[in-house]
PDB file of C-alpha atoms in Angstrom:
ATOM      1  CA  UNK A  27      14.712 -10.686 -29.068  1.00 62.00           C
ATOM      2  CA  UNK A  28      17.690 -10.285 -31.351  1.00 65.00           C
ATOM      3  CA  UNK A  29      18.720 -13.944 -31.202  1.00 68.00           C
ATOM      4  CA  UNK A  30      15.114 -15.158 -31.369  1.00 65.00           C
ATOM      5  CA  UNK A  31      14.294 -13.155 -34.489  1.00 66.00           C
ATOM      6  CA  UNK A  32      17.438 -14.471 -36.182  1.00 68.00           C
ATOM      7  CA  UNK A  33      16.439 -18.039 -35.301  1.00 69.00           C
ATOM      8  CA  UNK A  34      12.959 -17.393 -36.737  1.00 66.00           C
ATOM      9  CA  UNK A  35      14.366 -15.700 -39.879  1.00 65.00           C
ATOM     10  CA  UNK A  36      12.319 -12.609 -39.079  1.00 71.00           C
ATOM     11  CA  UNK A  37      13.117  -8.989 -38.325  1.00 78.00           C
ATOM     12  CA  UNK A  38      11.326  -6.885 -35.728  1.00 83.00           C
ATOM     13  CA  UNK A  39      11.240  -3.234 -34.778  1.00 88.00           C
ATOM     14  CA  UNK A  40      10.879  -2.858 -31.037  1.00 90.00           C
ATOM     15  CA  UNK A  41      10.499  -0.291 -28.314  1.00 93.00           C
ATOM     16  CA  UNK A  42      13.299  -2.162 -26.486  1.00 89.00           C
ATOM     17  CA  UNK A  43      15.694  -0.749 -29.134  1.00 87.00           C
ATOM     18  CA  UNK A  44      14.351   2.782 -28.748  1.00 91.00           C
ATOM     19  CA  UNK A  45      12.209   2.487 -31.879  1.00 93.00           C
ATOM     20  CA  UNK A  46       8.541   3.303 -32.392  1.00 94.00           C
ATOM     21  CA  UNK A  47       7.018   0.231 -34.059  1.00 95.00           C
ATOM     22  CA  UNK A  48       4.018   0.784 -36.310  1.00 93.00           C
ATOM     23  CA  UNK A  49       1.280  -1.835 -36.676  1.00 92.00           C
ATOM     24  CA  UNK A  50      -1.003  -0.894 -39.592  1.00 89.00           C
ATOM     25  CA  UNK A  51      -0.951   2.769 -38.590  1.00 88.00           C
ATOM     26  CA  UNK A  52      -0.990   2.225 -34.818  1.00 89.00           C
ATOM     27  CA  UNK A  53       2.256   3.704 -33.515  1.00 91.00           C
ATOM     28  CA  UNK A  54       3.698   2.402 -30.262  1.00 94.00           C
ATOM     29  CA  UNK A  55       4.196   3.436 -27.543  1.00 94.00           C
ATOM     30  CA  UNK A  56       2.112   6.534 -28.441  1.00 92.00           C
ATOM     31  CA  UNK A  57      -1.009   4.366 -28.863  1.00 89.00           C
ATOM     32  CA  UNK A  58      -1.099   3.693 -25.123  1.00 89.00           C
ATOM     33  CA  UNK A  59      -1.613   7.366 -24.331  1.00 85.00           C
ATOM     34  CA  UNK A  60      -4.046   7.882 -27.203  1.00 73.00           C
ATOM     35  CA  UNK A  61      -7.584   7.840 -25.817  1.00 64.00           C
ATOM     36  CA  UNK A  62      -8.801   6.516 -29.179  1.00 61.00           C
ATOM     37  CA  UNK A  63      -6.650   3.378 -28.852  1.00 69.00           C
ATOM     38  CA  UNK A  64      -7.718   2.467 -25.333  1.00 73.00           C
ATOM     39  CA  UNK A  65     -10.696   0.142 -25.334  1.00 79.00           C
ATOM     40  CA  UNK A  66      -9.605  -1.440 -28.610  1.00 86.00           C
ATOM     41  CA  UNK A  67      -7.255  -4.097 -27.250  1.00 91.00           C
ATOM     42  CA  UNK A  68      -8.799  -7.543 -26.709  1.00 93.00           C
ATOM     43  CA  UNK A  69      -6.824 -10.178 -24.792  1.00 93.00           C
ATOM     44  CA  UNK A  70      -8.024 -13.784 -24.852  1.00 92.00           C
ATOM     45  CA  UNK A  71     -11.510 -12.562 -25.862  1.00 91.00           C
ATOM     46  CA  UNK A  72     -11.678  -9.934 -23.099  1.00 90.00           C
ATOM     47  CA  UNK A  73     -11.458  -6.217 -23.827  1.00 88.00           C
ATOM     48  CA  UNK A  74      -8.955  -4.677 -21.432  1.00 86.00           C
ATOM     49  CA  UNK A  75      -7.231  -1.374 -20.918  1.00 82.00           C
ATOM     50  CA  UNK A  76      -3.474  -1.638 -20.765  1.00 89.00           C
ATOM     51  CA  UNK A  77      -0.812   0.538 -19.229  1.00 91.00           C
ATOM     52  CA  UNK A  78       2.450   1.361 -20.992  1.00 94.00           C
ATOM     53  CA  UNK A  79       5.031   0.764 -18.270  1.00 95.00           C
ATOM     54  CA  UNK A  80       8.533  -0.012 -19.607  1.00 94.00           C
ATOM     55  CA  UNK A  81       9.987   0.439 -16.101  1.00 94.00           C
ATOM     56  CA  UNK A  82       7.470  -1.981 -14.514  1.00 94.00           C
ATOM     57  CA  UNK A  83       6.618   0.433 -11.697  1.00 94.00           C
ATOM     58  CA  UNK A  84       2.822   0.732 -11.864  1.00 92.00           C
ATOM     59  CA  UNK A  85       0.291  -1.368 -10.001  1.00 91.00           C
ATOM     60  CA  UNK A  86      -1.821  -1.959 -13.138  1.00 90.00           C
ATOM     61  CA  UNK A  87      -3.271  -5.435 -13.700  1.00 92.00           C
ATOM     62  CA  UNK A  88      -2.029  -5.495 -17.296  1.00 94.00           C
ATOM     63  CA  UNK A  89       1.032  -3.498 -18.244  1.00 95.00           C
ATOM     64  CA  UNK A  90       3.134  -3.611 -21.385  1.00 95.00           C
ATOM     65  CA  UNK A  91       6.899  -3.373 -20.949  1.00 95.00           C
ATOM     66  CA  UNK A  92       7.883  -3.588 -24.625  1.00 94.00           C
ATOM     67  CA  UNK A  93       6.341  -3.829 -28.097  1.00 95.00           C
ATOM     68  CA  UNK A  94       7.684  -5.445 -31.273  1.00 94.00           C
ATOM     69  CA  UNK A  95       6.330  -5.400 -34.834  1.00 93.00           C
ATOM     70  CA  UNK A  96       7.591  -7.462 -37.742  1.00 89.00           C
ATOM     71  CA  UNK A  97       6.523  -9.237 -40.909  1.00 81.00           C
ATOM     72  CA  UNK A  98       5.147 -12.752 -40.871  1.00 71.00           C
ATOM     73  CA  UNK A  99       7.182 -15.306 -42.806  1.00 66.00           C
ATOM     74  CA  UNK A 100       4.291 -16.306 -45.045  1.00 62.00           C
ATOM     75  CA  UNK A 101       3.363 -12.840 -46.327  1.00 62.00           C
ATOM     76  CA  UNK A 102       5.563  -9.840 -46.997  1.00 65.00           C
ATOM     77  CA  UNK A 103       2.787  -7.369 -46.201  1.00 72.00           C
ATOM     78  CA  UNK A 104       1.252  -9.156 -43.194  1.00 84.00           C
ATOM     79  CA  UNK A 105       2.406  -7.813 -39.856  1.00 91.00           C
ATOM     80  CA  UNK A 106       2.678  -9.478 -36.490  1.00 91.00           C
ATOM     81  CA  UNK A 107       2.560  -7.571 -33.198  1.00 95.00           C
ATOM     82  CA  UNK A 108       3.995  -8.674 -29.861  1.00 95.00           C
ATOM     83  CA  UNK A 109       3.308  -7.178 -26.444  1.00 96.00           C
ATOM     84  CA  UNK A 110       5.825  -8.173 -23.768  1.00 95.00           C
ATOM     85  CA  UNK A 111       3.618  -7.725 -20.760  1.00 97.00           C
ATOM     86  CA  UNK A 112       2.995  -8.410 -17.110  1.00 97.00           C
ATOM     87  CA  UNK A 113      -0.486  -9.582 -16.165  1.00 95.00           C
ATOM     88  CA  UNK A 114      -1.280  -9.873 -12.484  1.00 93.00           C
ATOM     89  CA  UNK A 115       2.421  -9.964 -11.683  1.00 94.00           C
ATOM     90  CA  UNK A 116       3.318 -12.696 -14.206  1.00 96.00           C
ATOM     91  CA  UNK A 117       5.316 -12.193 -17.434  1.00 97.00           C
ATOM     92  CA  UNK A 118       3.418 -13.025 -20.602  1.00 97.00           C
ATOM     93  CA  UNK A 119       3.975 -12.483 -24.311  1.00 96.00           C
ATOM     94  CA  UNK A 120       0.852 -11.632 -26.309  1.00 97.00           C
ATOM     95  CA  UNK A 121       0.695 -11.806 -30.081  1.00 96.00           C
ATOM     96  CA  UNK A 122      -1.704 -10.264 -32.586  1.00 95.00           C
ATOM     97  CA  UNK A 123      -2.091 -10.867 -36.284  1.00 91.00           C
ATOM     98  CA  UNK A 124      -5.187  -8.679 -36.603  1.00 88.00           C
ATOM     99  CA  UNK A 125      -5.282  -7.138 -40.061  1.00 80.00           C
ATOM    100  CA  UNK A 126      -8.250  -4.771 -39.975  1.00 79.00           C
ATOM    101  CA  UNK A 127     -11.100  -3.397 -37.917  1.00 78.00           C
ATOM    102  CA  UNK A 128     -11.177  -1.256 -34.811  1.00 83.00           C
ATOM    103  CA  UNK A 129     -10.195  -4.034 -32.370  1.00 88.00           C
ATOM    104  CA  UNK A 130      -6.713  -5.527 -32.005  1.00 92.00           C
ATOM    105  CA  UNK A 131      -7.067  -9.135 -30.838  1.00 94.00           C
ATOM    106  CA  UNK A 132      -4.305 -10.739 -28.780  1.00 96.00           C
ATOM    107  CA  UNK A 133      -3.654 -14.212 -27.510  1.00 96.00           C
ATOM    108  CA  UNK A 134      -0.770 -15.639 -25.533  1.00 97.00           C
ATOM    109  CA  UNK A 135       2.006 -16.695 -27.877  1.00 95.00           C
ATOM    110  CA  UNK A 136       2.386 -20.391 -28.603  1.00 94.00           C
ATOM    111  CA  UNK A 137       6.106 -19.870 -29.124  1.00 90.00           C
ATOM    112  CA  UNK A 138       7.649 -21.404 -25.998  1.00 92.00           C
ATOM    113  CA  UNK A 139      11.138 -20.060 -26.800  1.00 88.00           C
ATOM    114  CA  UNK A 140       9.884 -16.485 -26.890  1.00 89.00           C
ATOM    115  CA  UNK A 141       7.716 -16.846 -23.777  1.00 94.00           C
ATOM    116  CA  UNK A 142      10.470 -18.591 -21.801  1.00 92.00           C
ATOM    117  CA  UNK A 143      13.090 -16.068 -22.920  1.00 89.00           C
ATOM    118  CA  UNK A 144      10.925 -13.153 -21.806  1.00 92.00           C
ATOM    119  CA  UNK A 145      10.127 -14.827 -18.476  1.00 95.00           C
ATOM    120  CA  UNK A 146      13.828 -15.426 -17.888  1.00 92.00           C
ATOM    121  CA  UNK A 147      14.663 -11.763 -18.569  1.00 89.00           C
ATOM    122  CA  UNK A 148      11.751 -10.595 -16.429  1.00 93.00           C
ATOM    123  CA  UNK A 149      12.725 -12.778 -13.473  1.00 92.00           C
ATOM    124  CA  UNK A 150      16.389 -11.628 -13.437  1.00 87.00           C
TER     125      UNK A 150
END
């Protein structure tokens, strides 16, 4: 993530560095154990519960191994949220640019460098 964020001229706070990223008041990883947060994550137009599992030990269908939050290049106050996840045994990077409302909408990232880099780390 360090080299990727430098390449993108962006800076991220991530759970992978021992930090607790905050996305518009949603603190991670605490949000995963907060009953109020569950049921508010939408992935590719499907509401799903997710499991926080940085050690990748659970049998959950969708588990998040790491979270990163940073500012978008085009707006100093607009945040971008990444979930580095495993869905049905496959590594996937989800991104959200949701700015308000009770739901946080995610889609698979279009950034091939980020997706490929995560898959490479995951498959080591």
